[in-house]
mmCIF file of C-alpha atoms in Angstrom:
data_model
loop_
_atom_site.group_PDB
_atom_site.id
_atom_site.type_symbol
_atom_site.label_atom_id
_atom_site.label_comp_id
_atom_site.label_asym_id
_atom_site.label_seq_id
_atom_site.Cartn_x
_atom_site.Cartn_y
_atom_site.Cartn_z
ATOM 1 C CA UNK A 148 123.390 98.134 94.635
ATOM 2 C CA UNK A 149 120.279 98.956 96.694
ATOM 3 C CA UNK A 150 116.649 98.823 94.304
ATOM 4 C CA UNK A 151 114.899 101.666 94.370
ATOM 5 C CA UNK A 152 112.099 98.830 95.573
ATOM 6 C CA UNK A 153 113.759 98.469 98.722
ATOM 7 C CA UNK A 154 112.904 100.603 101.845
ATOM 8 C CA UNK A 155 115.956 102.487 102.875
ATOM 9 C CA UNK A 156 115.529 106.525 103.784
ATOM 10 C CA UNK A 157 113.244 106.549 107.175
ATOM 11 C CA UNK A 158 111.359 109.403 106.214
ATOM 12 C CA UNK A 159 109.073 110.064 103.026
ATOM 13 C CA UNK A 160 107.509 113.345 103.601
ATOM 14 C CA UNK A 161 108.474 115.000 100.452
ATOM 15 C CA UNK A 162 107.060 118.959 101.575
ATOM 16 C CA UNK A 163 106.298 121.011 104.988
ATOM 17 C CA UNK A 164 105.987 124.327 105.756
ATOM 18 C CA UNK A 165 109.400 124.555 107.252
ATOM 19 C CA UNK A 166 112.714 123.398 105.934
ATOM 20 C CA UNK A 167 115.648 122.691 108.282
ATOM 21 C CA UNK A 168 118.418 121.466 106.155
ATOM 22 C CA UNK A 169 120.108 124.708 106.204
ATOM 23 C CA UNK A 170 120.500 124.500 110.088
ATOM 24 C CA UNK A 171 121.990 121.076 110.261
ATOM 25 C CA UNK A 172 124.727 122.760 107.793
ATOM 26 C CA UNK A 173 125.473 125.554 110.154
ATOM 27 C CA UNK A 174 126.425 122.703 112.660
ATOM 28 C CA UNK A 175 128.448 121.031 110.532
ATOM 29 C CA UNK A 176 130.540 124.290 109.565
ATOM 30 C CA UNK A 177 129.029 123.986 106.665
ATOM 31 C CA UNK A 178 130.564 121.760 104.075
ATOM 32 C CA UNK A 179 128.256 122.548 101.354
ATOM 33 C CA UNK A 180 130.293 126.027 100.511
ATOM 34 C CA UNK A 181 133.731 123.273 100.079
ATOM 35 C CA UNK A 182 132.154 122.260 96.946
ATOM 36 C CA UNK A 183 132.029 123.824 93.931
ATOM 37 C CA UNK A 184 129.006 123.387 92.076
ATOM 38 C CA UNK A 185 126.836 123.645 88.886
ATOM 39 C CA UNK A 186 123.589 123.976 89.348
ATOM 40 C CA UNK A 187 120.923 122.500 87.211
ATOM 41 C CA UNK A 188 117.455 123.466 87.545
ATOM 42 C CA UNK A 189 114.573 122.913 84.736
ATOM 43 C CA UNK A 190 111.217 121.231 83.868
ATOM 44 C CA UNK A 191 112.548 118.232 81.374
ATOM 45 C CA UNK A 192 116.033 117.217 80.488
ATOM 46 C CA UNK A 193 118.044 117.976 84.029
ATOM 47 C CA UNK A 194 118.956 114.654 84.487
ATOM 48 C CA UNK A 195 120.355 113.801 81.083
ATOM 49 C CA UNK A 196 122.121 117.401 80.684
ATOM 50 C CA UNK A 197 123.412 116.408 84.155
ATOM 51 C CA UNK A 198 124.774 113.638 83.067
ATOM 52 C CA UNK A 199 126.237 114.848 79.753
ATOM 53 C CA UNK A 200 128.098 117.651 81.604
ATOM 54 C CA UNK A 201 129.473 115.487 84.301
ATOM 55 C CA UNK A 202 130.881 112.984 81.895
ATOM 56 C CA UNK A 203 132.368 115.849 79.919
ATOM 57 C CA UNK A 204 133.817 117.302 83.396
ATOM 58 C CA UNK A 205 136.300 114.565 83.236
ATOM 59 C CA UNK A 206 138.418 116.371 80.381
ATOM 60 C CA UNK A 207 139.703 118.655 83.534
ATOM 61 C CA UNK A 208 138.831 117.679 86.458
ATOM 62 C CA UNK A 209 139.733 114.589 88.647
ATOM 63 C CA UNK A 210 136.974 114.193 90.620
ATOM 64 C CA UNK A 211 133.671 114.868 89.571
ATOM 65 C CA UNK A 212 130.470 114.423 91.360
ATOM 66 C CA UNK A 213 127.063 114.199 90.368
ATOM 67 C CA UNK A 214 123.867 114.435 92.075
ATOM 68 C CA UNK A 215 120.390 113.167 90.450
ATOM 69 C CA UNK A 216 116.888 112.395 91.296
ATOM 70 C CA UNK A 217 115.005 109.947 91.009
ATOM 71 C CA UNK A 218 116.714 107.089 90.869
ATOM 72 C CA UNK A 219 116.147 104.595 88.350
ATOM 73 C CA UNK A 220 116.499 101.148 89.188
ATOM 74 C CA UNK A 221 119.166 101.785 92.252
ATOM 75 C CA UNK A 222 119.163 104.244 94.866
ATOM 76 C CA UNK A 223 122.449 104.459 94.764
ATOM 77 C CA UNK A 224 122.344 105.990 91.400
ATOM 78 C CA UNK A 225 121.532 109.851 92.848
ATOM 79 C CA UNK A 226 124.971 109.850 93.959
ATOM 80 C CA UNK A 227 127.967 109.361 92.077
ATOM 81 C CA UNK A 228 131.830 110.551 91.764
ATOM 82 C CA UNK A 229 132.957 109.588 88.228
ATOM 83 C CA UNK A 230 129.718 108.475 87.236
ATOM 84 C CA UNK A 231 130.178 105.883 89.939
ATOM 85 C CA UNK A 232 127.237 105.422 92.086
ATOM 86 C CA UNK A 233 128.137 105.506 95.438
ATOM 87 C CA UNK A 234 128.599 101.740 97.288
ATOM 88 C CA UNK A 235 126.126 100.177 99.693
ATOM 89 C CA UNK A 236 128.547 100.081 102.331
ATOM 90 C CA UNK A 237 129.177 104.224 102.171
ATOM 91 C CA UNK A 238 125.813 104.684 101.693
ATOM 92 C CA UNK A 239 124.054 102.785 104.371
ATOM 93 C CA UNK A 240 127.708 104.409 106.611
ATOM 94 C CA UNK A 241 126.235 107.947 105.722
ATOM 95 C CA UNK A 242 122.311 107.249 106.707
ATOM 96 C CA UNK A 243 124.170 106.349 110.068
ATOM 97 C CA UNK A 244 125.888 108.758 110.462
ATOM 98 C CA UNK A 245 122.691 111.589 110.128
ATOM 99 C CA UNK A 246 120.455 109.667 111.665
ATOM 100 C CA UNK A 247 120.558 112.105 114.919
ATOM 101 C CA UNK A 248 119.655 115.214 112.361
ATOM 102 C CA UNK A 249 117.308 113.436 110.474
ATOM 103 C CA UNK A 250 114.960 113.110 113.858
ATOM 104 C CA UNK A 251 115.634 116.035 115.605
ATOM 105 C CA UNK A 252 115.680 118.540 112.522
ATOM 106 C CA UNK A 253 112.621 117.199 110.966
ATOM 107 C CA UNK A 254 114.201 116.730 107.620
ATOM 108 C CA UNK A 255 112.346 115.490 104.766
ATOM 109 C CA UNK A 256 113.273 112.934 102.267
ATOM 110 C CA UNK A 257 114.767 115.258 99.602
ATOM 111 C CA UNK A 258 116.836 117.285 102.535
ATOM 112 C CA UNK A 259 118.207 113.787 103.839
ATOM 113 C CA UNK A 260 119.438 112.852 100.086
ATOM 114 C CA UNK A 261 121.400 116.388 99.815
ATOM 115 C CA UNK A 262 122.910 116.101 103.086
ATOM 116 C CA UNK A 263 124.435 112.629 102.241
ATOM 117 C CA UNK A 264 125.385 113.843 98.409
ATOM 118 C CA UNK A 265 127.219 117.393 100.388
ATOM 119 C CA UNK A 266 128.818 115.184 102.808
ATOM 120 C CA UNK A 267 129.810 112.252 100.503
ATOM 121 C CA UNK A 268 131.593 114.446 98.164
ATOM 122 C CA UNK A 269 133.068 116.718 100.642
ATOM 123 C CA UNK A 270 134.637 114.005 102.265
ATOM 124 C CA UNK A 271 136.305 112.389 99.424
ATOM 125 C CA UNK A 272 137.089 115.961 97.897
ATOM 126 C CA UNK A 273 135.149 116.703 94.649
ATOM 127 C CA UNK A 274 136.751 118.939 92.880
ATOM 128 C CA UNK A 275 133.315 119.880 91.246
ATOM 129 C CA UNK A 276 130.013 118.661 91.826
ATOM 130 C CA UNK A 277 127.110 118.846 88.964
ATOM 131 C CA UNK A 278 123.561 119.101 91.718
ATOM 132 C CA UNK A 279 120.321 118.671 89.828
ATOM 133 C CA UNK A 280 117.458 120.385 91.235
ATOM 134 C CA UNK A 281 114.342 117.924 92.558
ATOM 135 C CA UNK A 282 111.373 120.709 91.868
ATOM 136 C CA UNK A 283 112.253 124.331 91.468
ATOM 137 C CA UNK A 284 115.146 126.484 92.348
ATOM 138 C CA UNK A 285 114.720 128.638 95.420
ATOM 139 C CA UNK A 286 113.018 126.508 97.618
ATOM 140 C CA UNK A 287 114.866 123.283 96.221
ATOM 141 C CA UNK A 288 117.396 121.842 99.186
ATOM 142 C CA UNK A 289 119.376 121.746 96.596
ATOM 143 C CA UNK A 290 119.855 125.993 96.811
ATOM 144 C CA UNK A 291 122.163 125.239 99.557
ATOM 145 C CA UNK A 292 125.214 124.950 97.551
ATOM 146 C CA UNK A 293 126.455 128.304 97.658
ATOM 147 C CA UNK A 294 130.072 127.480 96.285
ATOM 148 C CA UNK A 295 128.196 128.278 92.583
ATOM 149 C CA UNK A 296 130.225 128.472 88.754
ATOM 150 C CA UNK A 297 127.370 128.642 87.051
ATOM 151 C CA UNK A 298 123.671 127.685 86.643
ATOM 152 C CA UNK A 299 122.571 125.757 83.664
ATOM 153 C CA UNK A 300 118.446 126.307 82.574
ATOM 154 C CA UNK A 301 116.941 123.015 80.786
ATOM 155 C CA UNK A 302 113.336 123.310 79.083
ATOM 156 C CA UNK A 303 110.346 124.861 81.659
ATOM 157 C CA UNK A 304 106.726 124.243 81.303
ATOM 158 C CA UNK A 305 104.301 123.280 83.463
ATOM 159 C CA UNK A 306 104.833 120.827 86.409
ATOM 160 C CA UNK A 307 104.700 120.987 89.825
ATOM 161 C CA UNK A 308 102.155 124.090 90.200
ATOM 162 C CA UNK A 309 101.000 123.360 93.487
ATOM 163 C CA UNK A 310 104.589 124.353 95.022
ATOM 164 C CA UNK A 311 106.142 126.326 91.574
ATOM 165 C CA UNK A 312 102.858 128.854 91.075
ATOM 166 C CA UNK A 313 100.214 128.484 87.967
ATOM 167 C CA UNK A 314 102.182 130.825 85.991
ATOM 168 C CA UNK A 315 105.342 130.321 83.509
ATOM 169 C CA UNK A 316 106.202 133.374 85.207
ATOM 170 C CA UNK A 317 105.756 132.292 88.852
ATOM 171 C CA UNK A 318 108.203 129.013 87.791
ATOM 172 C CA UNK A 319 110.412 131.027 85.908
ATOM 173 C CA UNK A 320 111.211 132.924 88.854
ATOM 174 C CA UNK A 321 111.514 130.443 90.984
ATOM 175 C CA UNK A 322 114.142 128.141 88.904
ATOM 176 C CA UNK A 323 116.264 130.882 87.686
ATOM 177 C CA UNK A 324 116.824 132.627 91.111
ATOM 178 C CA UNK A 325 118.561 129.612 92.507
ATOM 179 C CA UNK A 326 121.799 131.275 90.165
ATOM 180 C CA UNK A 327 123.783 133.123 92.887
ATOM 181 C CA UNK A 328 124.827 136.821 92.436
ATOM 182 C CA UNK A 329 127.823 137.452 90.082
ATOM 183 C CA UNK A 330 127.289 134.277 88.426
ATOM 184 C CA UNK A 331 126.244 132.888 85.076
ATOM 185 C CA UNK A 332 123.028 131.069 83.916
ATOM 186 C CA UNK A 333 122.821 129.450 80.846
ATOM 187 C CA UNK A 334 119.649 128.677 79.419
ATOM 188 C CA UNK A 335 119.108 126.229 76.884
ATOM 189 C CA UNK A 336 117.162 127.098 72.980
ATOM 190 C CA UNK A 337 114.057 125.684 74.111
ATOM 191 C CA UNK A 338 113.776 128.433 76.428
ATOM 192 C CA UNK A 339 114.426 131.290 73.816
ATOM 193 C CA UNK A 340 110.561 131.916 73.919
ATOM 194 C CA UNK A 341 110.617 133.171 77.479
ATOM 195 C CA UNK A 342 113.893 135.543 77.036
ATOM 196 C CA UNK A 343 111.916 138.722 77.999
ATOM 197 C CA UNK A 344 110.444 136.605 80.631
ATOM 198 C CA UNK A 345 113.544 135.372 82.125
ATOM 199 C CA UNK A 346 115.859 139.013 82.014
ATOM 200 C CA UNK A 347 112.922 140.515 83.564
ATOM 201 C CA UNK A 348 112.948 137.963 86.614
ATOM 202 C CA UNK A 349 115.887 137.366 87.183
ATOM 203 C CA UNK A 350 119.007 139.332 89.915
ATOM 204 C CA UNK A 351 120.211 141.955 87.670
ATOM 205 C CA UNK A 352 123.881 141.142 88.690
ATOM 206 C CA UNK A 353 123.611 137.501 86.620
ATOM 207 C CA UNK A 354 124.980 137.270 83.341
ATOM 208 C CA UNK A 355 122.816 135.396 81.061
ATOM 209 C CA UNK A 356 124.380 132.935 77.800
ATOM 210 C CA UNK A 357 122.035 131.106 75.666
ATOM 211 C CA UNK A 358 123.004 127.478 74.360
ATOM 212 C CA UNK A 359 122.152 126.334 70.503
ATOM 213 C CA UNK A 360 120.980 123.381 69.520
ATOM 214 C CA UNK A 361 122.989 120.625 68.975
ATOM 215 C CA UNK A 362 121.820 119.769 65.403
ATOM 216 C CA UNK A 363 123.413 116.781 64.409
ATOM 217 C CA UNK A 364 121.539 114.792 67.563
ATOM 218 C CA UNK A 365 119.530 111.805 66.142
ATOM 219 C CA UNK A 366 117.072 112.299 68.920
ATOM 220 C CA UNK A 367 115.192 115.277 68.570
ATOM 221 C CA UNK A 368 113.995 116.488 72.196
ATOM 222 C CA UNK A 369 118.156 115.756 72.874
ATOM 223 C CA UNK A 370 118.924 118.485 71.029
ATOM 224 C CA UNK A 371 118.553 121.140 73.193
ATOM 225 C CA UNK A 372 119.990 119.280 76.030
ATOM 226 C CA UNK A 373 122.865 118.615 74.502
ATOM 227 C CA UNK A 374 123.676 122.023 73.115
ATOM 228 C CA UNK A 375 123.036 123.227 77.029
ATOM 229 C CA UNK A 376 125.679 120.938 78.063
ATOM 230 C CA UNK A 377 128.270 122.168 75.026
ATOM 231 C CA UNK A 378 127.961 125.683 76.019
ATOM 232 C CA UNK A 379 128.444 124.666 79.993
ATOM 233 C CA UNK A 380 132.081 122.751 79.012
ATOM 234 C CA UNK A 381 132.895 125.650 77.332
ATOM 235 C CA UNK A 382 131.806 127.972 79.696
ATOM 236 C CA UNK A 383 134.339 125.838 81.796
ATOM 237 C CA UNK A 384 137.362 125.836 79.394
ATOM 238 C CA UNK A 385 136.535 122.560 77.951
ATOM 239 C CA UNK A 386 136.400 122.095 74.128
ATOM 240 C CA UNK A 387 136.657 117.906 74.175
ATOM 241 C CA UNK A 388 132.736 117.096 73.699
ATOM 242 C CA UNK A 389 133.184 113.344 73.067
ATOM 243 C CA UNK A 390 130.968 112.727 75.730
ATOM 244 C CA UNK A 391 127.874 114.131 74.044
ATOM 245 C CA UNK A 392 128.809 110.616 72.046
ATOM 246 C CA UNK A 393 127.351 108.347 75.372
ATOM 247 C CA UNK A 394 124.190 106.534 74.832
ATOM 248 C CA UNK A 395 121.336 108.324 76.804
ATOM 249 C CA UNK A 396 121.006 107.847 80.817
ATOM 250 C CA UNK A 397 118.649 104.280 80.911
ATOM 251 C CA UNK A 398 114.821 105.270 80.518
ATOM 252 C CA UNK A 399 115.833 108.554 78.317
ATOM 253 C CA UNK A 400 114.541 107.337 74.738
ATOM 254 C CA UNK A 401 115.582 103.880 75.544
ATOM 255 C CA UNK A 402 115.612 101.043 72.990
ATOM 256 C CA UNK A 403 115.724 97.700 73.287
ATOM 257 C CA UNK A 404 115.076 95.095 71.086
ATOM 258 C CA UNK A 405 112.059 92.152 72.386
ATOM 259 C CA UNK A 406 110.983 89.463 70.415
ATOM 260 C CA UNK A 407 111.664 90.732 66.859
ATOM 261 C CA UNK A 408 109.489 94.059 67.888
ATOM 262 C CA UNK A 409 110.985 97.354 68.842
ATOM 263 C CA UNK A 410 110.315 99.154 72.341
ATOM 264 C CA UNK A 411 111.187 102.258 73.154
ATOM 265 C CA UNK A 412 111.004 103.457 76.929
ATOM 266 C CA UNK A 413 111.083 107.002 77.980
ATOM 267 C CA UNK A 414 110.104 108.719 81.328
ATOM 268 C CA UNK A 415 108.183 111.649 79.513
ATOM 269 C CA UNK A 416 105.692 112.586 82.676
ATOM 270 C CA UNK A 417 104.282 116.121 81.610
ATOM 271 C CA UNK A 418 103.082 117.395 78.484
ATOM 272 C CA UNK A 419 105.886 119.533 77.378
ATOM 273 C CA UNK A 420 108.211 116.670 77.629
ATOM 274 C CA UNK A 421 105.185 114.003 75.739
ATOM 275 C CA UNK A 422 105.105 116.426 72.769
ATOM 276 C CA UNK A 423 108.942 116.215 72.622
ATOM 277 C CA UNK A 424 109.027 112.926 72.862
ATOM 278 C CA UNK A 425 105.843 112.617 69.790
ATOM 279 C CA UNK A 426 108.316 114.979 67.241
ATOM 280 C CA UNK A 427 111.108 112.536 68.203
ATOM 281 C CA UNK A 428 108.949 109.471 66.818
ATOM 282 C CA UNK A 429 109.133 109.101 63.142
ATOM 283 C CA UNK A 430 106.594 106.761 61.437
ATOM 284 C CA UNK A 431 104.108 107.118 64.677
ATOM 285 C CA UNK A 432 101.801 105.118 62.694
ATOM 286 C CA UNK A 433 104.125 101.688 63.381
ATOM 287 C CA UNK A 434 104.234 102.414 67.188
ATOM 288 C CA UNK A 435 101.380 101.433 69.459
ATOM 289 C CA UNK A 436 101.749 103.569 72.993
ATOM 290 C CA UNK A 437 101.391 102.310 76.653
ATOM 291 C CA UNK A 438 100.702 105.214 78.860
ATOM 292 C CA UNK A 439 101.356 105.018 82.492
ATOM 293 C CA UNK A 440 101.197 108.065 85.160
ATOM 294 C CA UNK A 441 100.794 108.828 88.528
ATOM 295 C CA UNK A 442 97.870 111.106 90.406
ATOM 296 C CA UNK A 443 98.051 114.601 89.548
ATOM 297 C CA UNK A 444 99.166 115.176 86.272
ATOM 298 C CA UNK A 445 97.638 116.916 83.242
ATOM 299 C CA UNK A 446 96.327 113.610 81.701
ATOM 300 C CA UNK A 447 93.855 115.147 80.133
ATOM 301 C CA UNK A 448 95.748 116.763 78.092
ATOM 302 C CA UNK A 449 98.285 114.210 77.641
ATOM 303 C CA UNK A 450 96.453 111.803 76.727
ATOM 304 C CA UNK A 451 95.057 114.393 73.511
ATOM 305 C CA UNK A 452 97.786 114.862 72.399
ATOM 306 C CA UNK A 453 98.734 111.331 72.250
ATOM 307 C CA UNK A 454 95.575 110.340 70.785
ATOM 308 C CA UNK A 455 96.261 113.304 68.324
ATOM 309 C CA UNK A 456 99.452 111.528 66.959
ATOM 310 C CA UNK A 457 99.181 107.564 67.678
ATOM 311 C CA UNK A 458 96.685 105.219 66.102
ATOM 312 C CA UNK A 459 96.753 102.755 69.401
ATOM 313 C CA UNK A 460 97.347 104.613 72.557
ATOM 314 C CA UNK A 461 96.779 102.444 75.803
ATOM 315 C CA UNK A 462 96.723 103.716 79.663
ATOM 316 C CA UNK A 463 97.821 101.414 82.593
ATOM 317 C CA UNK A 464 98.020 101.483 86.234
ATOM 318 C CA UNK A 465 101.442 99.825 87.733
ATOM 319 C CA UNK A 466 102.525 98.953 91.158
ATOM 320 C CA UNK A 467 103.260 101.914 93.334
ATOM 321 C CA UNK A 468 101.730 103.929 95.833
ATOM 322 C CA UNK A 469 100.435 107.191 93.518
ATOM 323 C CA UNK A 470 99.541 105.388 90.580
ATOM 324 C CA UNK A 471 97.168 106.787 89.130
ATOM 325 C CA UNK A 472 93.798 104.688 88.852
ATOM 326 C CA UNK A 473 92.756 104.301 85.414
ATOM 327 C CA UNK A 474 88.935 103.073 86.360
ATOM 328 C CA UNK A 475 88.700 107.405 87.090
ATOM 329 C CA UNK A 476 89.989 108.305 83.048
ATOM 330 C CA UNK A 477 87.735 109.103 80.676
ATOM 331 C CA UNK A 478 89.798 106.703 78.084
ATOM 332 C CA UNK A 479 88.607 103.762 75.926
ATOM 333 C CA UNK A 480 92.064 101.648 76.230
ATOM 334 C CA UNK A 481 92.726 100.591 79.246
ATOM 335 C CA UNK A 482 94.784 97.841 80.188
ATOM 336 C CA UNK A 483 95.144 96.014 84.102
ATOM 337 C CA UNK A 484 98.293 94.216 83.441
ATOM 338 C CA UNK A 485 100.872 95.710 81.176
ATOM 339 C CA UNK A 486 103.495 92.599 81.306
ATOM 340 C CA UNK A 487 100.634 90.720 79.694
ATOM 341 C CA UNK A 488 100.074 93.606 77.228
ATOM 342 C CA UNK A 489 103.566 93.923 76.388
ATOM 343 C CA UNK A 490 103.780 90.246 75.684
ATOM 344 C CA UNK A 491 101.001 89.976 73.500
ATOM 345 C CA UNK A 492 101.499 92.781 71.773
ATOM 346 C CA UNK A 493 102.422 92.399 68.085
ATOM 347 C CA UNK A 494 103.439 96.035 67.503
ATOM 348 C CA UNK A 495 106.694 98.245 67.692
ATOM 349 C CA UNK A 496 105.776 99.865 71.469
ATOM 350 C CA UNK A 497 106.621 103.437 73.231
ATOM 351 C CA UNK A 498 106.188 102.682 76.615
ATOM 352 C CA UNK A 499 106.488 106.051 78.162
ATOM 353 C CA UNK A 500 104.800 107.965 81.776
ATOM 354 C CA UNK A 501 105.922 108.061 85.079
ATOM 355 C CA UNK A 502 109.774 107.766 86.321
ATOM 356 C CA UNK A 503 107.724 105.291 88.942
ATOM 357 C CA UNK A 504 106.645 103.182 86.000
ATOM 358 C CA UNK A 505 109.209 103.547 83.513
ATOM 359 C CA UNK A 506 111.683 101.468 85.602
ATOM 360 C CA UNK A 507 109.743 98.778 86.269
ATOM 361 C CA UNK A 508 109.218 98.218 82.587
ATOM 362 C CA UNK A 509 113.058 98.541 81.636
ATOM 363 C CA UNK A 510 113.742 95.604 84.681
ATOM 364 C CA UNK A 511 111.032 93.739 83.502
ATOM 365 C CA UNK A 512 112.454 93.516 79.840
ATOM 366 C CA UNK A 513 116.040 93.301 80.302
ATOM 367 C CA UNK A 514 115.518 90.334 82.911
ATOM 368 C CA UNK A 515 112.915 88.480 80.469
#
């Protein structure tokens, strides 16, 4: 498997003004429309309803594929058939084999990824493919699978406003309307608020389904994500929801037990998914917090809220490229090296923040 640490995609513009991916698909007779696909799109919990559902797929189907971002510790984790990442021999075969598009098409780093996932699992003949979203819906790469069953809505707030609009409305529209004409979209309870919202942006020839909670989930902000996924394998013909049993994807709420002290490691980023995270914690006074983000985000905020419900809250800066630097927040706990932290730490600690950061802690752990 290939760290997420190691250089391997050539290019790592993430946005331009004009996107090409669509072109290189025409070439190719387009493969994309070969697959059938469920579409997830969402602020918070599109990776772990992802997963969920494409677990569950199983029941039917014999080959099931399943495309993520970011990757976690490998990054052969954003593509999988069976929940089997793809191998470093395919993988590194694939970047090959696009390198001629990748140059003259000007693709960016996102585009590349969904070109390898279509042509990966058109090749070995999905018989269903679950695509999460990266940021939005219609101007996502991931829009290009047009072979659609149905569109599945996980929590929205507020991320991404320099490319989704400053609105709820503005990102409503633009992850709902990646659901294709004469399809379904099913939208999970946390998203009951915006109902009115949602019908009134939204192609009048989609149906619409709303999910329940799954009530008996032990972690709260799962809830919701796991009732989305019920109501998709039903949607599908499929009433065997064992896998709503799995432990969470790693860095989802992950717990691991460190020198007689509990940590818990989640990659809760924006504030919608921090306050879920806070009404999953019971006893917050036991739990010290180590906050780590990267440039951009609503810290202010974040950090409030935080501060609101933890007696010990701690920022960090971590080893990557966008961290954020912590010499620029207004905070009073502020710590330069968090393996040193986390080591002398006496206290039960949620390490939570950036998907960037988040990782490193969970490798750091499990190899001590």
């Amino acid at each position: 498997m290939i760290s997420v640490n190691s250089f391997l995609i050539p290019v790592q513009k993430r946005f331009q003004n004009e996107y090409n991916l669509s072109k290189v698909l025409d070439l190719l007779n387009n493969p994309e429309k070969q697959i059938p696909t469920i579409n997830v799109v969402g602020t918070n919990g599109k990776g772990s309803t992802s997963f969920y559902v494409s677990n569950g797929l199983k029941e039917k189907y014999k080959k099931v594929g399943l495309f993520i971002s970011p990757a976690f510790l490998y990054h052969n984790e954003r593509i999988q058939i069976n929940n089997k990442p793809i191998s470093d021999e395919d993988l590194n075969l694939y970047i090959k084999k696009i390198d001629e598009y990748i140059s003259s098409f000007n693709l960016t780093f996102f585009e590349i990824w969904t070109l390898i996932a279509i042509l990966y699992f058109y090749d070995n003949k999905v018989d269903i493919a679950v695509i999460e979203a990266g940021i939005g819906g219609i101007k996502d790469s991931t829009n290009l699978f047009s072979n659609q069953l149905v569109t599945l809505l996980t929590s929205v707030s507020y991320d991404h406003t320099e490319i989704l609009g400053e609105t709820i409305e503005e990102i409503i529209y633009q992850k709902i309307n990646i659901a294709k004409p004469k399809t379904t979209l099913i939208i999970s309870d946390d998203n009951y608020k915006y109902k009115e919202i949602i019908e009134s942006k939204l192609n009048k020839e989609i149906s619409v389904l709303y999910s329940n909670k799954l009530e008996e989930e032990t972690i709260k902000y799962q809830k919701a994500n796991k009732g989305l996924a019920k109501k998709a394998l039903e949607f599908l013909g499929i009433n065997n929801f064992k896998c709503l049993d799995l432990k969470p994807m790693v860095g989802r709420f992950t717990q691991i037990n460190y020198r007689n002290r509990k940590i818990i490691i989640d990659g809760a980023h924006n504030l919608d998914g921090i306050n879920s995270l806070i009404n999953s914690i019971e006893n917050k006074n036991e739990w010290t917090v180590l906050y780590g983000a990267i440039e951009g985000k609503e810290h202010r905020k974040i950090l409030y809220s935080l501060d609101a419900n933890f007696d010990s809250v701690n920022i960090t800066n971590f080893d990557f490229h966008k961290s954020w630097e912590i010499n620029n927040i207004d905070h009073i706990n502020k710590i330069k090296d968090w393996k040193k932290f986390i080591e002398e730490s006496e206290n039960n600690l949620l390490i939570c923040g950036s998907l960037y950061f988040i990782p490193q802690v969970y490798d750091y752990l499990t190899n001590k």
